[in-house]
Short mmCIF file of C-alpha atoms in Angstrom, two decimals:
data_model
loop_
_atom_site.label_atom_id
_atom_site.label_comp_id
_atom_site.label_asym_id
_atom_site.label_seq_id
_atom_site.Cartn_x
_atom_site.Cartn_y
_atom_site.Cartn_z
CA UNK N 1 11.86 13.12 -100.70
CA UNK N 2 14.26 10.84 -103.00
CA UNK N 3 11.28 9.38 -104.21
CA UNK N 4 10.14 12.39 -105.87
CA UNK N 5 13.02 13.87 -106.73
CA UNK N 6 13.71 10.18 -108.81
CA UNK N 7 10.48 10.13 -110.37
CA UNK N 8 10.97 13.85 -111.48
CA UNK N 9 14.35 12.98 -112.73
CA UNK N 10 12.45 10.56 -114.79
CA UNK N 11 9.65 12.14 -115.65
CA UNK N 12 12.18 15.02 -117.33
CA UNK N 13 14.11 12.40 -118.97
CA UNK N 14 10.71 11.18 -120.52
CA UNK N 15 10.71 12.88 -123.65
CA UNK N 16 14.31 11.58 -124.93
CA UNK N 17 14.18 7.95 -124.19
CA UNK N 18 12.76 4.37 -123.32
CA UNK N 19 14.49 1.29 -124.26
CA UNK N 20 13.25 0.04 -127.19
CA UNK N 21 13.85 -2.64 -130.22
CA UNK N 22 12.09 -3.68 -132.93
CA UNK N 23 11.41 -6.24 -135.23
CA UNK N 24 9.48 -6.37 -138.50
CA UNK N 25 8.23 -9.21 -140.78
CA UNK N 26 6.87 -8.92 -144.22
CA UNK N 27 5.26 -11.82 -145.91
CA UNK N 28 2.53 -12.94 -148.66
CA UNK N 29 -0.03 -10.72 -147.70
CA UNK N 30 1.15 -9.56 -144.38
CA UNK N 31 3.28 -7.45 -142.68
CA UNK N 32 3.52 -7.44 -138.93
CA UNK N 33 5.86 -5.33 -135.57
CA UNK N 34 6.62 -6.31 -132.62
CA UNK N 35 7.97 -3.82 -130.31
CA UNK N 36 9.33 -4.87 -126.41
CA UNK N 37 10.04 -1.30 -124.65
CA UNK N 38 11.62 -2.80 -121.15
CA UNK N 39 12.06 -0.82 -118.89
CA UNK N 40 9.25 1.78 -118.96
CA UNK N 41 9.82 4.52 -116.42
CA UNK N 42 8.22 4.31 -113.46
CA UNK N 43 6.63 7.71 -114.56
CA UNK N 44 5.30 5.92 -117.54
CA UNK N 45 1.79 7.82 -118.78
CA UNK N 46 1.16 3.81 -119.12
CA UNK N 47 0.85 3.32 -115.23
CA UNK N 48 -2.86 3.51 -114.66
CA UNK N 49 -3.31 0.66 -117.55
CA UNK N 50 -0.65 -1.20 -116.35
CA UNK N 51 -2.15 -1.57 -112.78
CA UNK N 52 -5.66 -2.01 -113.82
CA UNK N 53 -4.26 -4.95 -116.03
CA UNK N 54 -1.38 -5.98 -113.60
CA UNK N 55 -1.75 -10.34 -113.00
CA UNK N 56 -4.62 -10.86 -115.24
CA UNK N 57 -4.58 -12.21 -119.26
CA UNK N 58 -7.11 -11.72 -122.06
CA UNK N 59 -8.56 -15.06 -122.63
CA UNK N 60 -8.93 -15.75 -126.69
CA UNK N 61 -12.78 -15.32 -126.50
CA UNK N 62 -12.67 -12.27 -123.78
CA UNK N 63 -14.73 -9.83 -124.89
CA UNK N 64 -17.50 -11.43 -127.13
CA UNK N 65 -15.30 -11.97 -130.45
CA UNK N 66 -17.41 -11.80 -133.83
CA UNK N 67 -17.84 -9.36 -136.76
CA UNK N 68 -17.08 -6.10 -136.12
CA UNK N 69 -15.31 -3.29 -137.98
CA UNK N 70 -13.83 -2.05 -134.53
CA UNK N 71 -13.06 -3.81 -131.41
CA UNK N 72 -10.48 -2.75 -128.42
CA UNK N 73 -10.37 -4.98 -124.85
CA UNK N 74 -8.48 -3.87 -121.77
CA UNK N 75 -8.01 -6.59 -119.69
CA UNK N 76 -9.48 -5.60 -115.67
CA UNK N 77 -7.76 -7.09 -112.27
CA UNK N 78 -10.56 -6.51 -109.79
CA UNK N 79 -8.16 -5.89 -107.06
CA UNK N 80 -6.24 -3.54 -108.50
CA UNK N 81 -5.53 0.24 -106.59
CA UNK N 82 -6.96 2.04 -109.38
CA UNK N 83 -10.61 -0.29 -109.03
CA UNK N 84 -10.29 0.12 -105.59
CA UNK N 85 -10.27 4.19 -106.08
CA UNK N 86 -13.11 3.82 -108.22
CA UNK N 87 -15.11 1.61 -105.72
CA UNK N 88 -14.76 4.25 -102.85
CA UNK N 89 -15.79 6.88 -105.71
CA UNK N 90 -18.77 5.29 -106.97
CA UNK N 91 -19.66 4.88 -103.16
CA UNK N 92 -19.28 8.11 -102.51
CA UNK N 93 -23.06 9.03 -104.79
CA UNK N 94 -24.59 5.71 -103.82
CA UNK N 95 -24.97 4.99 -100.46
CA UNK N 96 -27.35 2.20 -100.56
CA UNK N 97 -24.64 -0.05 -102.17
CA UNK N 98 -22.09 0.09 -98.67
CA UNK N 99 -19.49 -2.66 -99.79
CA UNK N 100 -18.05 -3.12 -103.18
CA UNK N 101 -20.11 -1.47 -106.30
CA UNK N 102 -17.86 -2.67 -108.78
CA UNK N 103 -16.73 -5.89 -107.37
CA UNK N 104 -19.04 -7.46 -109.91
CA UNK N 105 -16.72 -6.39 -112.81
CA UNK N 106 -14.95 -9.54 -114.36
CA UNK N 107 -11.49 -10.31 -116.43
CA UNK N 108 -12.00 -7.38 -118.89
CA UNK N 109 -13.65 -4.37 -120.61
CA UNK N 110 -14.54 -4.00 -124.00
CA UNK N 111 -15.93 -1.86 -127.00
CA UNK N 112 -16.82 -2.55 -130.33
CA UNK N 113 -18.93 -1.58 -133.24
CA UNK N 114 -20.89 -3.34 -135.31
CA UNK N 115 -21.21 -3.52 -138.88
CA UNK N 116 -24.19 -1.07 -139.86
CA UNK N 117 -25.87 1.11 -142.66
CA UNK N 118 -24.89 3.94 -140.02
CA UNK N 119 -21.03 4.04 -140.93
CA UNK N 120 -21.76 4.14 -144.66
CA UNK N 121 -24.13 7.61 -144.10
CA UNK N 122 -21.82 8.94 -141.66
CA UNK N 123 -18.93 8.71 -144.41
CA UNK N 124 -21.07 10.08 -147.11
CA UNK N 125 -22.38 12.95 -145.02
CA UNK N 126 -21.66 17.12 -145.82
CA UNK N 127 -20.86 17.72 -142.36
CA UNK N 128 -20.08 14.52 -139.83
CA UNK N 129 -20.36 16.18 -137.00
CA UNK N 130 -23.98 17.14 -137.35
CA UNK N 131 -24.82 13.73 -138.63
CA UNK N 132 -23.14 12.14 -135.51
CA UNK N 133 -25.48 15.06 -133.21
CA UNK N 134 -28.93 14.03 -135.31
CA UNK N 135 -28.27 10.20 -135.23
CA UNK N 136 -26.69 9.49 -132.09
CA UNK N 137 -29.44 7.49 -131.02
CA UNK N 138 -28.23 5.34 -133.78
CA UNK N 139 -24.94 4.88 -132.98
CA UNK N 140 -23.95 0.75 -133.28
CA UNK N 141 -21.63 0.99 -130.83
CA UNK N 142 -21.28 -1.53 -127.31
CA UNK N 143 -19.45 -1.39 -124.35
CA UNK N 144 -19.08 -4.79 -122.56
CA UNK N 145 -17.74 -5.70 -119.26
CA UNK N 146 -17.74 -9.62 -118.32
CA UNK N 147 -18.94 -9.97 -114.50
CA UNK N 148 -17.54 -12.07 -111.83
CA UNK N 149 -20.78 -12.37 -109.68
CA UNK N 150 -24.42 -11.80 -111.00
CA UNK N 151 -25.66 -11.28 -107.45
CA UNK N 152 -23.13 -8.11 -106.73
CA UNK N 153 -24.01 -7.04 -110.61
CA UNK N 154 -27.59 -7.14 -109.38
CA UNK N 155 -27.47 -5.16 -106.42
CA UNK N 156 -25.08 -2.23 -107.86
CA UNK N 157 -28.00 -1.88 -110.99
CA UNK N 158 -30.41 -1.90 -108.50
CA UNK N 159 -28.78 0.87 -106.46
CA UNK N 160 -27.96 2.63 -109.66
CA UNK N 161 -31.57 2.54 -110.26
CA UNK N 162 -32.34 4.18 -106.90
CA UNK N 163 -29.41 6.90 -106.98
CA UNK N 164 -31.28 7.88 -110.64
CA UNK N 165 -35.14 8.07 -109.06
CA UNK N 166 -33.55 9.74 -106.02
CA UNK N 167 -31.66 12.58 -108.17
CA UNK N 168 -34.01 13.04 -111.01
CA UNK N 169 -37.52 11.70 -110.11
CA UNK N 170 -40.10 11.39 -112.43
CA UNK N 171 -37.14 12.21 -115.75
CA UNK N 172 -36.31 8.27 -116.64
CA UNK N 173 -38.90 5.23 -117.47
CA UNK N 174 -36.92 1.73 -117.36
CA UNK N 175 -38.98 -0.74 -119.56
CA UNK N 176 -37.79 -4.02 -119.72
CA UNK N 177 -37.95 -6.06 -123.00
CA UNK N 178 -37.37 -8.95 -123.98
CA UNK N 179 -35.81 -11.25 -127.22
CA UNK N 180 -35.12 -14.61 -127.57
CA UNK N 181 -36.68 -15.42 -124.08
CA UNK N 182 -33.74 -12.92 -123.00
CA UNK N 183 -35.05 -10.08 -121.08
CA UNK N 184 -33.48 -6.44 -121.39
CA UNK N 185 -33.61 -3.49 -120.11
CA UNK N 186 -34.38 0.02 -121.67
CA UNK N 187 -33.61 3.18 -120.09
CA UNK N 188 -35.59 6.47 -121.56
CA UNK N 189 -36.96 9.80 -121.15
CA UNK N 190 -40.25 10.47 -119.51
CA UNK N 191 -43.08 12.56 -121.45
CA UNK N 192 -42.48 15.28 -118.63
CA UNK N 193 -38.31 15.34 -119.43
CA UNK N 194 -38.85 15.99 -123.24
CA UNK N 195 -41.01 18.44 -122.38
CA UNK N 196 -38.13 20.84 -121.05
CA UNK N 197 -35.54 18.63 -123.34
CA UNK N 198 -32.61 19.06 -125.38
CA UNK N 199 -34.45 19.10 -128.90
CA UNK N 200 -36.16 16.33 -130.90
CA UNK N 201 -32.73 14.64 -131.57
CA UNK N 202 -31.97 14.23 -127.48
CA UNK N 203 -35.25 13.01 -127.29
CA UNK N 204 -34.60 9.94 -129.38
CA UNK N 205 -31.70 8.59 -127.08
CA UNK N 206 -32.45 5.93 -125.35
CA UNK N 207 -30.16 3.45 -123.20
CA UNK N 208 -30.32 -0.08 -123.48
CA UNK N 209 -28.73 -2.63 -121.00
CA UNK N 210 -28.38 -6.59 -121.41
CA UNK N 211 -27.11 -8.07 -117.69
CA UNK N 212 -25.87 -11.50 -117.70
CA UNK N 213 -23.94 -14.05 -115.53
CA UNK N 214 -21.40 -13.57 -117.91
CA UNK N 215 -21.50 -9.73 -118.91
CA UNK N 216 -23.05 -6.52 -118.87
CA UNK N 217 -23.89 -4.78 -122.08
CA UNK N 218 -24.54 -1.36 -122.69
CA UNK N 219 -25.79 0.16 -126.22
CA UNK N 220 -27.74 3.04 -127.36
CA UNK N 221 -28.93 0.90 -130.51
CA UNK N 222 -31.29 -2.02 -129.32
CA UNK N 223 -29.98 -4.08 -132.03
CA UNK N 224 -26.72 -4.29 -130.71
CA UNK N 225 -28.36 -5.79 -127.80
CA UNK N 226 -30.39 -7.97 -129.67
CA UNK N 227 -27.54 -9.34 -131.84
CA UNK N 228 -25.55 -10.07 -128.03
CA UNK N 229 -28.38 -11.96 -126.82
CA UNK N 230 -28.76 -14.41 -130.29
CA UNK N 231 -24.63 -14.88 -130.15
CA UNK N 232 -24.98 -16.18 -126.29
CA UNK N 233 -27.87 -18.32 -127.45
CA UNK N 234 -26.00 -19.74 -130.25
CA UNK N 235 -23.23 -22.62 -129.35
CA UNK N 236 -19.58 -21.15 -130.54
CA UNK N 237 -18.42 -22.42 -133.83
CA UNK N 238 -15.25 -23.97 -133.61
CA UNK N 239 -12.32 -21.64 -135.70
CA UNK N 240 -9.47 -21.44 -136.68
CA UNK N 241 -6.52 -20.97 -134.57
CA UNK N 242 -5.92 -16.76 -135.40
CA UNK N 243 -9.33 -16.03 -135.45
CA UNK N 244 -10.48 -15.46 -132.00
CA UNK N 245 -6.90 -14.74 -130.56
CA UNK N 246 -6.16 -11.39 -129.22
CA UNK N 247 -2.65 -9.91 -130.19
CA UNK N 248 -1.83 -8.54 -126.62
CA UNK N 249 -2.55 -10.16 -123.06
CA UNK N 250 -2.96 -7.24 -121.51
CA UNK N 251 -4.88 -4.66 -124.32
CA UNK N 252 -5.92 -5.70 -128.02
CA UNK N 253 -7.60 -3.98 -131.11
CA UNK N 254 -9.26 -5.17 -134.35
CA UNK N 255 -10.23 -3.01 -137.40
CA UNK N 256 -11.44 -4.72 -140.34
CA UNK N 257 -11.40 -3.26 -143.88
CA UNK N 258 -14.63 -1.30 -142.91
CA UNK N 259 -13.55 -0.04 -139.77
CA UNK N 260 -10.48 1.12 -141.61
CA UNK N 261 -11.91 2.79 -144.30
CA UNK N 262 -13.88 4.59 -141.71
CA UNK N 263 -10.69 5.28 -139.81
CA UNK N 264 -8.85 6.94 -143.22
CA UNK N 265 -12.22 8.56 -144.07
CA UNK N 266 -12.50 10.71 -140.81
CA UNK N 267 -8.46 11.18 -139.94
CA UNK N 268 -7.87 12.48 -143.69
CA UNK N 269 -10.56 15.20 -143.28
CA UNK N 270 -12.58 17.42 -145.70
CA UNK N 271 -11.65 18.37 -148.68
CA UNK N 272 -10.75 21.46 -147.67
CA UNK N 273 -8.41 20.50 -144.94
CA UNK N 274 -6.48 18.37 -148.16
CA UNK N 275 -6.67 21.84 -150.18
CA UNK N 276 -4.81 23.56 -147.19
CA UNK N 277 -2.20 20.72 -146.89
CA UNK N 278 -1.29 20.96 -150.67
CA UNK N 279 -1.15 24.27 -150.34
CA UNK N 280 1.15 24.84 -147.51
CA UNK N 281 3.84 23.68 -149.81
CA UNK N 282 3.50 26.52 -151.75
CA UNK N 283 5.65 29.12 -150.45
CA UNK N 284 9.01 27.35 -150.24
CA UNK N 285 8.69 26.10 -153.59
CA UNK N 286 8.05 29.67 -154.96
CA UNK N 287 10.73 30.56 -153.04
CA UNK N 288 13.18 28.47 -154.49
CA UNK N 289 11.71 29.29 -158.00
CA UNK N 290 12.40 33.00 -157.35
CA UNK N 291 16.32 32.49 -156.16
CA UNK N 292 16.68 29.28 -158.86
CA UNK N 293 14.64 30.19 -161.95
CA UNK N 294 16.05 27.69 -164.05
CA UNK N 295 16.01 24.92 -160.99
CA UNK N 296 13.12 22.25 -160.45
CA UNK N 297 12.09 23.95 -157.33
CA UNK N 298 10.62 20.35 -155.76
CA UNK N 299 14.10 18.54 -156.54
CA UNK N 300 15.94 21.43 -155.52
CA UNK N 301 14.07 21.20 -152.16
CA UNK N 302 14.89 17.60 -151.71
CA UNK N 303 18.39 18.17 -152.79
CA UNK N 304 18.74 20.33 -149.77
CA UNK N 305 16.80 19.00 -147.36
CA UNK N 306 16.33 14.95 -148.33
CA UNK N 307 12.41 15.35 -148.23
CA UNK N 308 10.20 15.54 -150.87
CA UNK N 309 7.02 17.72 -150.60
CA UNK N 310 4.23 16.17 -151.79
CA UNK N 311 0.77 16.37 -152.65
CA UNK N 312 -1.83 14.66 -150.37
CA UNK N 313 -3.94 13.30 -152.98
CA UNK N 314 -0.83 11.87 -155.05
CA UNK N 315 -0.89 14.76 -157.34
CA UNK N 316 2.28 16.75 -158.72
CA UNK N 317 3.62 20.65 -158.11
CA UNK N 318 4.07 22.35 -161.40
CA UNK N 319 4.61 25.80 -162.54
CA UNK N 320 1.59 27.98 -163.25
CA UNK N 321 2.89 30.98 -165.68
CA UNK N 322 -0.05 32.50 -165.88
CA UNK N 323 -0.15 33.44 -161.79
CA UNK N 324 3.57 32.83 -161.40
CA UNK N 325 3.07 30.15 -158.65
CA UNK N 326 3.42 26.93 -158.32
CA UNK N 327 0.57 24.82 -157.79
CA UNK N 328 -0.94 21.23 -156.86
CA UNK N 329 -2.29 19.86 -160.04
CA UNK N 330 -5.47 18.18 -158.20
CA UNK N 331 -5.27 21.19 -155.73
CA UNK N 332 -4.38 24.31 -157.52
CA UNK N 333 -3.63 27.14 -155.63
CA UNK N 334 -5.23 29.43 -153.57
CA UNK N 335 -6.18 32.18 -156.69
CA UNK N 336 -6.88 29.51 -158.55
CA UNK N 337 -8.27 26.59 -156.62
CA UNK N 338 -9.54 23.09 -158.23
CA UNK N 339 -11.64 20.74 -156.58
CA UNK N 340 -9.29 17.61 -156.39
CA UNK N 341 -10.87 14.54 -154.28
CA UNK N 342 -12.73 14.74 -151.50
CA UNK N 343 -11.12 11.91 -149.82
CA UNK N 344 -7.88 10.23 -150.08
CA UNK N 345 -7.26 6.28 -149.17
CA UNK N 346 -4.25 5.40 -147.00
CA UNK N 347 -5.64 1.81 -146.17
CA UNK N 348 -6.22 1.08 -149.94
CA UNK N 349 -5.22 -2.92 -150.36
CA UNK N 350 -5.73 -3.49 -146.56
CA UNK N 351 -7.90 -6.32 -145.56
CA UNK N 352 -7.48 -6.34 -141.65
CA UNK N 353 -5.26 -4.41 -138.79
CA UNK N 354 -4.89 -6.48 -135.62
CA UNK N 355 -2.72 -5.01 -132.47
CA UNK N 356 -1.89 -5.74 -128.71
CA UNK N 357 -0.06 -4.71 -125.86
CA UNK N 358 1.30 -7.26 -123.27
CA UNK N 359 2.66 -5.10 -119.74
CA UNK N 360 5.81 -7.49 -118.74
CA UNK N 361 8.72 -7.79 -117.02
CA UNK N 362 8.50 -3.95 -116.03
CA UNK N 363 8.01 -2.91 -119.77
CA UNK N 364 5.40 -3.44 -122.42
CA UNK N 365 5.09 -5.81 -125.89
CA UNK N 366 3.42 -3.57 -128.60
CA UNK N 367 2.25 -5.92 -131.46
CA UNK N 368 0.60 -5.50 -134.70
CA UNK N 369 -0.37 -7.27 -137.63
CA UNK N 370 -1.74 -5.79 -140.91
CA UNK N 371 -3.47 -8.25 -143.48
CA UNK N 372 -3.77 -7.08 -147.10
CA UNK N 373 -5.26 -8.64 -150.12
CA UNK N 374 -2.75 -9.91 -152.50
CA UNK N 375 -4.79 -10.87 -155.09
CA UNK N 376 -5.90 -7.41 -156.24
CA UNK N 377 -2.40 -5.93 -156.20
#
């Protein structure tokens, strides 16, 4: 009973505080956090990562390090509760594996995306959303998880196999391939599925798995899987001593300049969604015009309130006499709208982001690093 009364009286004190410091550093070209928070709470919404990674580190070259425009590792103690949940979970809808399904899993978890054609037409598409549903099957995207035994690997894929023929016979055909004397697996649709399918674009998915003695792979673009295969064929090239390290022991992510173009390009939204933004500004400042004719109404705003509204795109609020509002001068306003840009840069000058989380001494280490190009300044 004290027990949950303490972590309530925790949980309720969640919102106001952890204990946390800060430090910042700014330098040619970089500028880079690191944040301890010790104590967490033991109600922390952190808990389930912090016992999957509980006693384990990232090693520098966890997770198949090379060029991507995206890459986040969680580092994986097999004996932790929450693997053990899963394990009696998992066993629960397949039998034939009695002991153990995942006790093949390894040191950590991983996902990245590659560098591909695919990011450039998903930026420069009308709607992303329907690109994303027509090219799925498309989508350079991995998920990699490093194995501690290739015999416990093989029998859970082999009773995954099973549990799939057993629930949807005659649906799947598993083809293996094979590249680079590698050999692969593909996972598809039979003839008979696509018959009573999801559409033509549903159709095209198809599932492709590289297993290893070091990792299992998992794509739905076969050149993913082609491009893992040549990099554990091809003997590491020695580099420098920040390339291959991970910022956090316990969880780490890498966006280059791509990845964080992409990143801008789908958190700043549409072009509408910037119209509406610049907008919303509107009614205060024609509000303060009204009571304060004679006033600036965006410095009288700051005057009062220490925060300066501004335009998303960069662009300036002005007086238009002609409607009696004031309006965005890339956005207009809403009788008189202009187009302004469709997209707006917040990563402009940025070469690189690189961050990590270390789970110690009952607490966390938050850590980032941001890289930007000094010579086009």
């Amino acid at each position: 009973t004290y027990r949950q009364w303490r972590a309530g009286y925790q949980r309720n004190w969640r919102w106001a505080f952890d204990p946390i410091a800060i430090t910042f550093g700014a330098g040619p070209g970089r500028l880079s956090t690191d944040m301890p928070v010790m104590p967490l709470l033991a109600s922390t919404e952190y808990r389930t990562l912090i016992d999957l990674a509980r006693g384990v580190s990232l090693s520098p070259t966890a997770g198949d390090p090379h060029d991507t425009i995206a890459h986040a590792i969680l580092a994986i103690n097999p004996e932790s509760p929450t693997l053990k949940l899963g394990n009696t979970q998992v066993r629960s809808f397949m039998p034939l594996i009695e002991k153990d399904p995942l006790g093949w899993l390894g040191g950590s978890v991983s996902l990245y995306a590659d560098p591909d054609n695919f990011w450039t037409e998903l930026s420069n598409a009308a709607t992303p959303s329907e690109f994303l549903q027509k090219e799925s099957h498309r989508l350079p995207v991995a998920l990699r998880a490093e194995v501690s035994s290739a015999l416990k690997l093989t029998v859970f894929l082999t009773g995954l196999r099973a549990f799939i023929d057993a629930a949807a016979p005659g649906m799947t055909v598993w083809e293996t391939r094979t590249h680079n004397d590698q050999p692969y697996v593909r996972i598809a649709l039979t003839d008979k599925a696509k018959q009573g399918g999801m559409g033509a674009e549903f159709d095209k998915i198809s599932i492709f798995y590289l297993p290893s003695p070091k990792a299992l792979v998992i794509s739905l673009n076969e050149d993913l899987i082609k491009r893992s295969i040549d990099r554990e064929k091809t003997p590491p090239v020695e580099a420098g001593p920040q390339s291959n390290t991970w910022l956090g022991s316990s969880l780490a992510g890498r966006f280059s300049k791509s990845g964080l173009d992409l990143l801008n390009n789908q958190l700043t939204g549409s072009r509408n969604s910037l119209q509406r933004a610049a907008w919303s500004n509107i009614p205060i400042l024609n509000e303060w015009k009204r009571r304060y004719p004679d006033a600036d109404p965006v410095a009288l705003h700051e005057a009062r309130w220490g925060s300066r509204l501004v335009d998303p795109a960069s662009g300036k609020y002005v007086w238009n006499d002609e409607f009696k509002t004031m309006e965005s001068t890339t956005y207009g306003h809403p009788g008189q709208p202009k187009a302004g840009p469709d997209r707006i840069s917040t990563t402009t000058g940025l070469t690189s982001m690189n961050t990590g989380v270390t789970f110690e001494a009952n607490g966390l280490r938050a850590k980032a690093v941001i890289e930007r190009d000094t010579a086009n300044r």
